[in-house]
XYZ file of C-alpha atoms in Angstrom:
736
model
C 121.930 132.736 141.375
C 121.198 136.442 141.638
C 124.261 138.616 142.190
C 123.460 141.663 144.266
C 125.322 144.852 143.599
C 125.696 146.751 146.852
C 127.203 149.948 148.123
C 130.688 149.890 149.538
C 131.798 153.128 151.132
C 129.233 155.471 149.604
C 126.769 155.523 152.462
C 129.247 157.046 154.893
C 128.992 160.377 153.118
C 125.377 160.678 154.182
C 125.644 161.291 157.902
C 127.204 164.440 159.302
C 129.420 164.626 156.209
C 132.205 162.378 157.601
C 135.497 162.287 155.767
C 136.501 158.894 154.399
C 139.861 157.568 153.314
C 139.915 154.141 151.755
C 142.357 151.493 152.911
C 141.236 149.206 150.137
C 140.958 145.459 149.898
C 142.140 143.152 152.677
C 142.558 139.657 151.287
C 142.405 136.411 153.194
C 141.977 134.087 150.276
C 142.357 133.734 146.534
C 140.749 136.769 144.932
C 140.872 135.930 141.246
C 139.018 138.226 138.892
C 136.009 138.465 141.201
C 136.545 138.846 144.957
C 132.864 138.224 145.746
C 131.930 135.387 148.106
C 131.449 132.106 146.248
C 128.259 130.203 147.074
C 128.007 126.558 145.978
C 124.909 124.384 146.205
C 126.173 120.965 147.316
C 122.902 119.087 147.708
C 119.297 119.918 146.915
C 116.019 118.095 147.385
C 112.540 118.440 148.822
C 113.756 117.344 152.260
C 116.995 119.304 152.652
C 119.570 121.526 150.999
C 123.283 121.917 151.670
C 125.439 124.792 150.482
C 128.851 126.290 151.125
C 130.194 129.835 151.026
C 133.837 130.816 150.593
C 134.938 134.360 151.484
C 138.074 135.956 150.103
C 138.383 139.262 151.969
C 136.821 142.604 152.793
C 137.017 146.306 152.053
C 138.002 148.683 154.848
C 138.039 152.465 155.125
C 138.686 155.070 157.778
C 135.720 157.352 158.483
C 136.206 160.624 160.357
C 133.105 161.906 162.213
C 132.323 164.331 165.010
C 132.378 161.292 167.302
C 135.892 160.381 166.235
C 137.315 158.087 163.581
C 135.822 154.681 162.783
C 136.641 151.734 160.550
C 134.003 150.941 157.938
C 134.015 147.291 156.830
C 132.127 146.101 153.765
C 132.242 143.054 151.513
C 131.106 142.381 147.922
C 127.603 140.955 147.492
C 126.843 141.722 151.126
C 124.260 143.907 152.749
C 124.550 145.258 156.245
C 123.264 144.776 159.767
C 120.404 147.124 160.602
C 120.616 147.959 164.331
C 120.988 151.747 164.366
C 123.992 152.942 166.356
C 125.453 149.438 166.701
C 128.516 148.236 164.736
C 127.754 147.955 161.024
C 128.820 144.495 159.857
C 128.523 142.934 156.412
C 125.874 140.242 155.926
C 125.581 137.824 153.026
C 121.961 136.832 152.525
C 121.047 133.727 150.581
C 117.498 132.584 149.863
C 116.276 129.029 149.561
C 112.955 127.699 148.363
C 111.195 125.383 150.801
C 108.135 123.118 150.532
C 104.719 124.269 151.656
C 104.109 123.702 155.393
C 107.767 122.795 155.997
C 109.594 123.934 159.133
C 113.191 124.810 158.186
C 115.990 123.860 160.586
C 119.506 125.248 160.099
C 122.646 123.316 161.001
C 126.184 124.633 160.559
C 128.206 121.647 159.384
C 131.600 123.298 159.493
C 133.316 126.675 159.577
C 136.831 127.889 158.988
C 137.700 131.288 160.394
C 140.571 133.412 161.570
C 140.753 135.750 164.537
C 142.693 139.006 164.331
C 142.749 142.402 165.994
C 141.787 145.466 164.007
C 145.136 146.958 165.022
C 146.963 144.071 163.346
C 145.056 144.937 160.173
C 146.232 148.530 160.472
C 143.103 149.992 162.094
C 143.064 151.380 165.614
C 139.457 152.519 165.447
C 136.183 150.900 166.319
C 133.869 149.632 163.583
C 131.570 152.268 162.109
C 127.991 152.244 163.506
C 124.918 151.690 161.364
C 123.166 154.957 160.535
C 119.618 155.993 159.764
C 118.704 156.282 156.109
C 118.514 159.863 154.875
C 115.363 161.141 153.135
C 115.722 162.905 149.801
C 114.708 166.206 151.364
C 116.781 169.388 151.096
C 118.918 169.803 154.206
C 118.096 166.342 155.581
C 121.653 165.089 155.332
C 123.042 168.044 157.240
C 120.303 167.834 159.872
C 120.791 164.134 160.644
C 122.540 163.392 163.919
C 125.325 160.823 164.073
C 123.968 157.648 165.682
C 126.290 155.948 168.157
C 125.124 153.491 170.826
C 127.949 153.316 173.362
C 126.439 150.274 175.096
C 126.674 148.256 171.862
C 130.441 148.766 171.954
C 130.828 147.808 175.635
C 130.505 144.090 174.913
C 133.210 141.492 175.498
C 131.988 138.774 173.138
C 131.808 138.148 169.428
C 128.644 139.410 167.808
C 126.561 138.197 166.102
C 126.504 135.091 168.303
C 126.274 132.599 165.415
C 127.972 132.597 162.028
C 124.646 131.970 160.272
C 120.928 131.991 160.997
C 117.497 131.854 159.365
C 116.288 135.442 159.545
C 113.058 135.653 157.547
C 110.562 133.724 155.458
C 107.879 134.535 152.939
C 106.189 133.531 149.718
C 106.364 134.967 146.197
C 103.508 133.594 144.125
C 104.033 129.795 144.333
C 107.526 130.015 145.760
C 107.814 129.721 149.547
C 111.254 130.780 150.754
C 113.526 131.447 153.700
C 116.307 133.954 154.075
C 119.615 132.740 155.522
C 122.047 135.314 156.890
C 125.778 134.515 156.909
C 128.093 136.844 158.831
C 131.588 136.946 157.302
C 132.767 139.200 160.142
C 131.933 138.807 163.851
C 133.154 141.564 166.137
C 134.254 141.789 169.785
C 134.006 145.552 170.409
C 135.729 145.655 173.792
C 138.678 143.540 172.641
C 138.866 145.248 169.256
C 139.124 141.904 167.469
C 137.210 140.243 164.658
C 136.632 136.684 163.555
C 136.340 136.401 159.809
C 135.012 133.434 157.894
C 136.936 131.872 155.071
C 134.548 128.929 154.605
C 131.184 127.772 155.940
C 128.963 124.787 155.136
C 125.274 124.990 156.004
C 122.537 122.374 155.952
C 118.848 123.308 155.937
C 116.398 120.496 156.740
C 112.768 120.915 155.630
C 110.705 119.175 158.305
C 107.069 118.256 157.644
C 106.797 119.634 154.129
C 103.666 119.009 152.033
C 105.114 117.919 148.707
C 101.757 117.470 146.951
C 100.612 120.982 147.865
C 104.001 122.355 146.854
C 103.768 120.834 143.389
C 100.121 121.840 143.008
C 100.859 125.488 143.722
C 103.920 125.511 141.488
C 101.845 124.148 138.612
C 98.806 126.364 139.163
C 100.664 129.647 139.640
C 103.469 129.191 137.116
C 104.284 132.610 135.683
C 107.087 133.903 133.466
C 108.917 136.591 135.371
C 108.059 135.189 138.779
C 109.645 131.890 137.763
C 112.597 133.718 136.227
C 112.899 135.692 139.448
C 112.862 132.467 141.469
C 115.622 130.957 139.349
C 117.782 134.023 139.984
C 117.330 134.513 143.716
C 116.558 131.098 145.218
C 119.685 129.037 145.524
C 117.928 125.673 145.141
C 115.222 126.709 142.681
C 116.100 123.976 140.193
C 114.509 121.444 142.537
C 111.273 123.439 142.584
C 111.319 124.897 139.062
C 108.005 124.674 137.211
C 109.331 123.434 133.918
C 112.349 125.720 133.758
C 110.635 128.145 131.368
C 111.767 131.736 131.045
C 108.856 132.639 128.786
C 105.272 133.628 129.508
C 103.234 130.769 130.930
C 100.288 130.392 128.613
C 97.595 131.352 128.653
C 98.374 134.133 131.156
C 95.508 135.740 133.031
C 95.131 139.512 132.654
C 92.491 141.131 134.877
C 91.329 144.702 134.192
C 89.300 146.396 136.939
C 87.867 149.668 135.718
C 85.540 152.427 136.751
C 82.343 151.935 134.750
C 82.741 155.177 132.799
C 86.033 154.035 131.294
C 85.119 150.570 129.961
C 84.489 151.674 126.380
C 87.860 153.438 126.168
C 89.613 150.203 127.163
C 88.164 147.941 124.491
C 91.052 148.372 122.067
C 93.665 147.779 124.757
C 91.849 144.699 126.101
C 91.501 143.156 122.664
C 95.195 143.720 121.940
C 96.116 141.795 125.083
C 93.688 139.010 124.155
C 95.105 138.672 120.661
C 98.658 138.583 121.977
C 98.009 135.497 124.091
C 96.593 136.777 127.372
C 93.270 135.556 128.750
C 91.637 138.903 129.424
C 88.834 139.556 131.878
C 87.429 143.059 132.269
C 85.432 143.779 135.419
C 83.475 146.956 135.994
C 83.701 148.463 139.443
C 79.921 148.338 139.803
C 80.122 144.530 139.713
C 82.286 144.439 142.840
C 80.244 144.831 146.055
C 81.084 147.987 148.041
C 83.800 148.969 145.531
C 86.229 149.690 148.365
C 89.939 148.975 148.129
C 89.463 145.905 150.302
C 86.530 144.576 148.285
C 88.570 144.985 145.095
C 91.453 143.113 146.744
C 89.034 140.369 147.833
C 87.782 140.038 144.259
C 91.349 139.693 142.977
C 92.092 137.135 145.708
C 89.085 135.051 144.664
C 90.173 135.183 141.037
C 93.693 134.157 142.023
C 92.518 131.201 144.086
C 89.527 129.905 142.103
C 89.607 130.904 138.447
C 90.808 128.219 136.055
C 93.411 130.674 134.757
C 94.567 132.792 137.712
C 95.522 136.371 136.870
C 99.217 137.156 136.585
C 98.550 140.815 135.706
C 96.093 143.295 137.186
C 95.396 146.724 135.702
C 93.399 149.228 137.753
C 91.786 151.927 135.629
C 90.891 155.189 137.316
C 92.413 157.677 139.716
C 91.957 157.052 143.419
C 88.657 158.956 143.377
C 87.293 156.357 140.934
C 89.243 153.208 141.956
C 90.425 153.553 145.551
C 93.936 152.603 146.634
C 95.104 151.451 150.058
C 96.546 153.770 152.678
C 99.167 151.967 154.733
C 99.893 153.688 158.045
C 101.975 150.975 159.711
C 105.331 152.397 158.590
C 107.024 155.745 159.084
C 104.532 157.604 156.888
C 101.029 157.168 155.477
C 101.570 155.499 152.124
C 99.168 155.544 149.180
C 99.782 152.153 147.618
C 98.472 149.524 145.194
C 100.665 146.763 146.644
C 97.892 144.985 148.640
C 96.102 144.277 145.353
C 99.106 142.065 144.507
C 99.714 140.223 147.795
C 97.816 136.939 148.008
C 99.244 135.298 151.136
C 97.295 136.836 153.978
C 97.731 139.560 156.562
C 101.280 140.828 156.863
C 102.321 139.686 153.364
C 104.132 142.336 151.339
C 105.829 140.232 148.658
C 103.808 140.712 145.426
C 102.307 137.651 143.742
C 100.861 139.560 140.784
C 102.026 142.349 138.506
C 99.882 145.407 139.248
C 99.735 148.691 137.383
C 97.308 151.597 137.256
C 95.946 153.897 134.584
C 95.583 156.766 137.060
C 93.124 158.769 134.975
C 90.305 161.138 135.908
C 88.144 161.005 132.791
C 87.412 159.178 129.565
C 89.755 161.366 127.544
C 92.744 160.563 129.753
C 91.973 156.833 129.667
C 91.625 156.905 125.887
C 94.930 158.766 125.582
C 96.925 156.365 127.742
C 95.274 153.271 126.257
C 95.992 154.524 122.741
C 99.616 155.352 123.574
C 100.107 151.908 125.121
C 98.567 150.102 122.147
C 100.562 152.115 119.614
C 103.734 151.488 121.599
C 103.158 147.729 121.874
C 102.379 147.394 118.160
C 105.059 149.890 117.164
C 102.299 151.534 115.173
C 104.160 154.828 115.146
C 105.446 157.129 112.441
C 108.441 158.314 114.466
C 111.058 155.956 113.071
C 113.357 153.920 115.305
C 116.386 156.108 116.068
C 114.872 157.390 119.317
C 114.871 153.910 120.871
C 118.628 154.058 121.324
C 118.516 157.361 123.224
C 118.425 157.538 127.019
C 118.710 160.482 129.419
C 119.784 160.355 133.076
C 119.166 163.348 135.337
C 121.095 163.751 138.599
C 120.655 166.011 141.579
C 122.956 168.738 142.798
C 122.430 167.677 146.414
C 124.392 164.536 147.300
C 125.494 164.158 143.694
C 128.054 161.505 144.637
C 125.120 159.147 145.106
C 122.837 160.176 142.234
C 125.623 160.513 139.659
C 127.397 157.403 140.933
C 124.264 155.300 140.546
C 123.587 156.596 137.035
C 127.212 156.062 136.010
C 127.077 152.467 137.224
C 123.937 151.795 135.170
C 125.277 153.520 132.066
C 128.754 151.978 132.159
C 127.635 148.496 133.206
C 124.587 148.036 131.006
C 123.475 150.750 128.609
C 126.729 151.667 126.921
C 127.600 147.995 126.251
C 124.091 147.547 124.819
C 124.706 150.374 122.349
C 122.520 153.098 123.851
C 123.400 156.764 123.477
C 123.257 158.098 127.028
C 122.975 161.776 127.938
C 124.240 162.537 131.458
C 122.208 165.579 132.458
C 123.981 166.220 135.768
C 123.820 169.734 137.197
C 126.767 169.291 139.549
C 129.307 167.842 137.133
C 128.071 169.126 133.776
C 125.859 172.115 134.591
C 122.873 170.509 132.887
C 119.772 172.620 132.250
C 116.045 172.035 131.996
C 116.142 173.128 128.351
C 118.602 170.350 127.549
C 116.265 167.751 129.052
C 113.224 169.135 127.225
C 115.184 169.012 123.975
C 116.196 165.398 124.727
C 112.559 164.401 125.254
C 111.326 166.176 122.149
C 114.070 164.577 120.041
C 112.989 161.146 121.279
C 113.977 158.948 124.237
C 113.181 155.359 125.117
C 114.089 155.878 128.783
C 114.465 158.811 131.138
C 115.673 158.261 134.692
C 115.880 160.861 137.456
C 117.520 160.689 140.887
C 117.226 163.600 143.276
C 114.605 165.748 144.989
C 111.015 165.617 143.831
C 107.519 166.748 144.678
C 104.016 165.908 143.429
C 104.561 168.585 140.775
C 107.921 167.472 139.394
C 111.687 167.196 139.676
C 113.337 170.237 141.222
C 116.905 169.354 142.218
C 118.990 169.139 139.102
C 117.369 170.122 135.806
C 113.899 171.155 136.968
C 110.942 169.672 135.111
C 107.382 170.276 136.293
C 104.007 168.917 135.238
C 103.240 172.163 133.419
C 106.340 171.681 131.254
C 104.958 168.442 129.844
C 102.153 170.182 127.958
C 104.634 171.789 125.598
C 106.352 168.496 124.691
C 106.401 167.528 121.025
C 107.694 163.954 121.301
C 104.757 162.515 119.367
C 104.919 158.691 119.140
C 108.286 158.570 120.918
C 107.229 157.564 124.408
C 109.860 156.905 127.095
C 109.632 154.641 130.121
C 110.165 156.996 133.085
C 111.885 155.997 136.326
C 111.713 158.575 139.106
C 113.902 157.900 142.139
C 112.655 160.887 144.093
C 110.174 161.959 146.729
C 106.446 162.234 146.033
C 106.422 162.211 142.222
C 103.956 159.291 142.406
C 101.744 160.826 145.131
C 98.562 159.807 143.338
C 96.141 160.779 146.118
C 96.481 164.193 144.456
C 97.270 165.315 140.926
C 100.869 164.227 140.538
C 103.818 164.157 138.176
C 103.362 160.459 137.350
C 99.827 161.105 136.126
C 100.944 164.061 134.023
C 103.580 161.930 132.302
C 101.157 159.139 131.410
C 97.968 161.054 130.564
C 99.584 163.713 128.390
C 99.143 162.948 124.650
C 102.940 162.907 124.252
C 105.256 162.557 127.317
C 105.675 158.933 128.522
C 104.056 155.508 128.323
C 104.885 154.251 131.843
C 106.055 155.877 135.080
C 107.626 154.255 138.155
C 107.666 156.478 141.210
C 107.151 156.914 144.933
C 104.030 158.179 146.665
C 105.962 159.402 149.749
C 109.464 160.614 150.521
C 112.192 158.322 149.236
C 115.678 157.729 150.662
C 119.194 158.090 149.254
C 120.631 154.649 150.006
C 117.471 152.699 149.220
C 116.970 154.533 145.914
C 120.547 153.737 144.954
C 120.084 150.017 145.649
C 116.678 149.988 143.951
C 117.837 151.644 140.724
C 120.901 149.435 140.403
C 118.770 146.369 141.045
C 116.217 147.345 138.398
C 118.870 147.653 135.701
C 120.782 144.571 136.865
C 117.562 142.607 136.424
C 116.347 144.336 133.252
C 119.561 143.973 131.268
C 121.553 141.478 133.317
C 118.582 139.203 133.935
C 117.134 139.567 130.441
C 113.682 140.521 131.677
C 111.370 141.823 128.994
C 108.245 142.730 130.952
C 109.181 145.863 132.867
C 107.251 145.040 136.041
C 109.499 142.011 136.625
C 112.648 144.144 136.633
C 111.030 146.736 138.903
C 109.978 144.026 141.346
C 113.472 142.597 141.464
C 114.932 146.011 142.187
C 112.676 146.153 145.235
C 113.844 142.663 146.172
C 117.415 143.945 146.223
C 116.366 146.510 148.836
C 114.841 143.664 150.835
C 117.998 141.593 150.416
C 120.343 144.377 151.475
C 118.459 145.153 154.677
C 117.002 141.689 155.411
C 113.583 143.271 155.284
C 114.590 145.846 157.905
C 115.083 149.574 157.611
C 112.517 151.083 155.256
C 112.150 147.957 153.111
C 108.477 147.496 153.989
C 107.751 151.096 153.052
C 109.621 150.801 149.768
C 107.554 147.869 148.580
C 104.425 149.938 149.255
C 105.466 153.406 148.118
C 106.811 152.617 144.641
C 103.946 152.053 142.197
C 103.620 151.540 138.439
C 101.566 153.991 136.411
C 100.859 152.183 133.163
C 100.500 148.673 131.774
C 102.292 146.160 134.068
C 102.824 143.843 131.087
C 104.554 146.526 129.009
C 107.474 145.094 127.048
C 109.779 148.096 126.507
C 111.693 148.405 123.271
C 115.425 148.049 123.891
C 116.556 148.272 120.271
C 115.089 149.139 116.893
C 112.370 146.521 116.319
C 112.693 143.927 113.581
C 109.982 142.405 111.431
C 108.657 138.894 111.902
C 108.140 136.806 108.770
C 105.391 134.265 109.321
C 104.476 131.298 107.108
C 101.093 129.619 107.506
C 98.273 128.301 105.338
C 95.626 130.819 104.324
C 92.797 128.413 103.595
C 92.215 124.913 104.910
C 89.518 122.313 104.196
C 86.861 121.705 106.820
C 87.844 118.966 109.248
C 91.559 119.862 109.224
C 92.954 119.233 112.702
C 96.502 120.575 112.387
C 97.660 124.123 111.772
C 101.369 124.854 111.265
C 103.110 128.177 111.810
C 106.733 128.964 110.970
C 108.448 132.179 112.109
C 111.701 133.688 110.846
C 113.497 137.020 110.909
C 114.667 139.298 108.118
C 117.721 137.078 107.570
C 115.458 134.030 107.233
C 116.794 132.623 110.505
C 114.255 130.812 112.700
C 112.838 132.775 115.635
C 112.644 130.672 118.779
C 110.192 131.388 121.616
C 107.947 133.596 119.530
C 104.505 133.588 121.141
C 101.859 132.446 118.648
C 98.158 132.834 119.364
C 95.303 131.515 117.207
C 91.750 132.533 117.963
C 88.261 133.039 116.606
C 85.361 135.066 117.933
C 83.635 132.243 119.780
C 85.646 129.473 121.386
C 89.213 128.977 120.148
C 92.062 130.683 121.960
C 95.274 128.681 121.791
C 98.778 129.914 122.495
C 102.192 128.295 122.178
C 105.855 129.121 121.637
C 107.883 128.312 118.567
C 110.652 125.746 118.917
C 114.323 126.118 117.990
C 113.353 125.762 114.322
C 110.887 128.640 114.669
C 107.922 126.299 114.246
C 104.782 125.325 116.125
C 101.891 122.990 115.273
C 98.448 123.542 116.779
C 95.942 120.726 117.183
C 92.349 121.881 116.737
C 89.928 119.754 118.693
C 87.277 119.563 117.520
C 88.310 120.337 113.959
C 86.145 123.059 112.352
C 83.159 121.606 110.480
C 81.676 124.935 109.384
C 83.070 127.756 107.287
C 84.959 130.059 109.609
C 87.794 132.553 109.845
C 90.478 132.417 112.484
C 93.154 134.912 113.409
C 96.814 134.345 114.136
C 99.160 136.700 115.962
C 102.882 136.363 116.625
C 104.936 138.432 119.061
C 108.409 138.499 120.579
C 110.535 141.028 122.433
C 111.973 143.695 120.118
C 110.000 142.401 117.113
C 106.994 144.162 115.578
C 103.950 141.926 116.212
C 102.445 140.053 113.290
C 98.668 139.924 112.742
C 97.135 137.626 110.145
C 94.200 135.288 109.510
C 93.245 132.014 107.868
C 90.002 130.281 106.951
C 88.302 126.903 106.942
C 85.881 126.170 104.134
C 84.352 123.264 102.193
C 86.251 124.420 99.078
C 90.041 124.730 99.201
C 90.383 128.017 97.312
C 93.939 128.971 98.163
C 96.686 126.891 99.707
C 99.531 129.344 99.270
C 101.437 130.175 102.377
C 101.784 133.659 103.763
C 105.335 134.887 104.083
C 104.582 138.557 104.609
C 105.623 140.524 107.633
C 103.059 142.307 109.750
C 103.544 145.537 107.840
C 102.364 144.158 104.484
C 99.030 143.027 103.154
C 98.832 139.605 101.541
C 99.172 139.663 97.768
C 97.280 136.345 97.464
C 94.133 137.724 99.057
C 91.478 138.266 96.377
C 88.583 139.545 98.459
C 88.065 141.463 101.639
C 86.374 138.438 103.195
C 89.506 136.305 103.302
C 92.437 138.402 104.539
C 95.452 136.286 105.342
C 97.724 139.009 106.645
C 95.688 142.144 107.060
C 97.630 144.899 108.799
C 96.642 145.647 112.372
C 94.409 148.739 112.368
C 92.634 150.563 115.145
C 90.451 153.640 115.543
C 91.489 156.830 117.215
C 90.822 157.601 120.861
C 87.105 156.842 120.676
C 87.267 153.205 121.778
C 87.333 150.185 119.540
C 83.660 149.348 119.400
C 84.247 145.836 120.660
C 81.327 144.084 122.301
C 81.501 143.204 125.971
C 79.216 140.511 127.312
C 78.746 138.738 130.599
C 81.026 135.746 130.975
C 80.740 132.666 133.158
C 81.300 134.777 136.240
C 78.363 136.936 137.264
C 80.708 139.815 137.960
C 83.098 139.740 135.024
C 83.087 140.949 131.442
C 84.873 138.716 128.934
C 86.163 140.081 125.668
C 84.137 138.394 122.914
C 84.546 140.467 119.783
C 87.960 140.959 118.240
C 86.855 142.022 114.781
C 87.291 145.740 115.466
C 91.016 145.306 115.070
C 90.841 144.259 111.439
C 89.703 146.073 108.320
């Protein structure tokens, strides 16, 4: 089950600068090492689920405001109620998977609670009211008025009315879910008393579910990170799990939609994805009627619903002038967004079912640059060594530094330091950090750079200031960081923006995650913590999965209220959504397989080990030729996999084999079928070596992976079975 890290007393510093003094933990049960609520799944099936929650206490603090003093109550793992000006109460939100077409019915089986006055707990003040979120705009915090709804406090009954309720529902890819809210504290404002839960048991009945459709969708739309996500956030996912895999469902569909002018520059990138196990389809914009944002979304929807291998990844190639985005005006601001390209469940859906990214490029040169950087990064075909991978820089604002520095410190202390990263804290408030220090960090080599503070379409300007123009002097050749920007407007891609500068510059970064409109202090804090909790705590490898789960944490904290809807739309990925960031110095894969086999051979064995000769489990192996074979599978615990070729080759032919795994340099080799068995030695070379047993250029068993410069790969693109799609047919341009 996913554990949500939430704010405790930090948010109270945001409104009218109230003064806070902490009273600390108030226990009403056994705390142990972890005082978080304990959720236990008691029963799980396709017809019902039963779970219990045990609460051990709460945190309380006194908050002084211009409206008087209040008592702020929070609880670990809990979000908050969202009615502005009304008492802010902790809410534990659990999520359960439910069958397709089912109507969920909640029944509270039992509760145990205590009733006590706030005065008896040592607090004579009313509970602190929920406040508006504060934009990351200079002066916004000081300008915000303190929200207090007097009528919400003139109530002589315990609120919320029930201890638990179903508050929301939705679908993420194949996983239909409900959100259940449990209120550990119910408050009678007029009496000044609370009822607090120590134990609750809840039963959810799934009435009228379509089990066949549920299983069909789970099988059809199985996907690696989406299924991993489901196992982490849905309490009863084991009942619905599609095989329990935490690896890439194979073959995975990868759809590239590109402006016509950029197709040639994408050949190398597309072939790389094909060779590494994806089923790649490239579609030119001219083959989509109208070429509007909606027509592109309709094309993706059709692919998702009807293609034999539905896409799990979508890459849009072109700036908004070439490949239009959506403009969502239903929230508090007009949002330039790519989210609707990823939502497959009808009007009103804003939970992504696909991983979407964009090469936001204006011309062929920019596309070639970003495609080349991405390919070099994925292959680790770089001359920059490996030391830079362990270096990370965090930049924090001067304004509201308690939030920005506190978030960074949590990430560094919880995840990156224990993982062995060297973290530079470039904080202007605490350490007087400068722009020159950050530029030097980038030039020396970083694998990640994360900013929290004020931003604009031209750069970061609160804290160490970095602007788009500064990026042109960078010298970090072949040391490309993943950039996270928790700031306003740095991803405002309806105009030339900072995100585009980072990704299209020949050096700079390989991927950028940023907002197209103004962002918010609290939501950015929750989002950033959630991204790192998922990336390192959840062992995600594909970066888009961790970014999506960070957004889910915002949804979880606010129950979809507040600015959650906007956040899902405003934060976009600039780069390859399937990027697998390096988190340590990559190791070599050592691959054993036959080089030459007699015609008619049906079985092909591959064995994978590391530099210590230990087997490598869950390495993704792909074998392919130029015409019809494209098979993918994962190695077992012994590092082995056997492919069955049906039909067995009856003509002389070459086939290619690739092997990849997180934090390993990919292996690229080949083998042949012929009527004369000329060489039966096995290849034990890593991907960086040529095969010493290869006598001629026509039979390379382990030829290194080579590619041209930024002029495209020269691969041939031909019409596939769909009248509107281009299928990658020629892979030979990769090999010498």
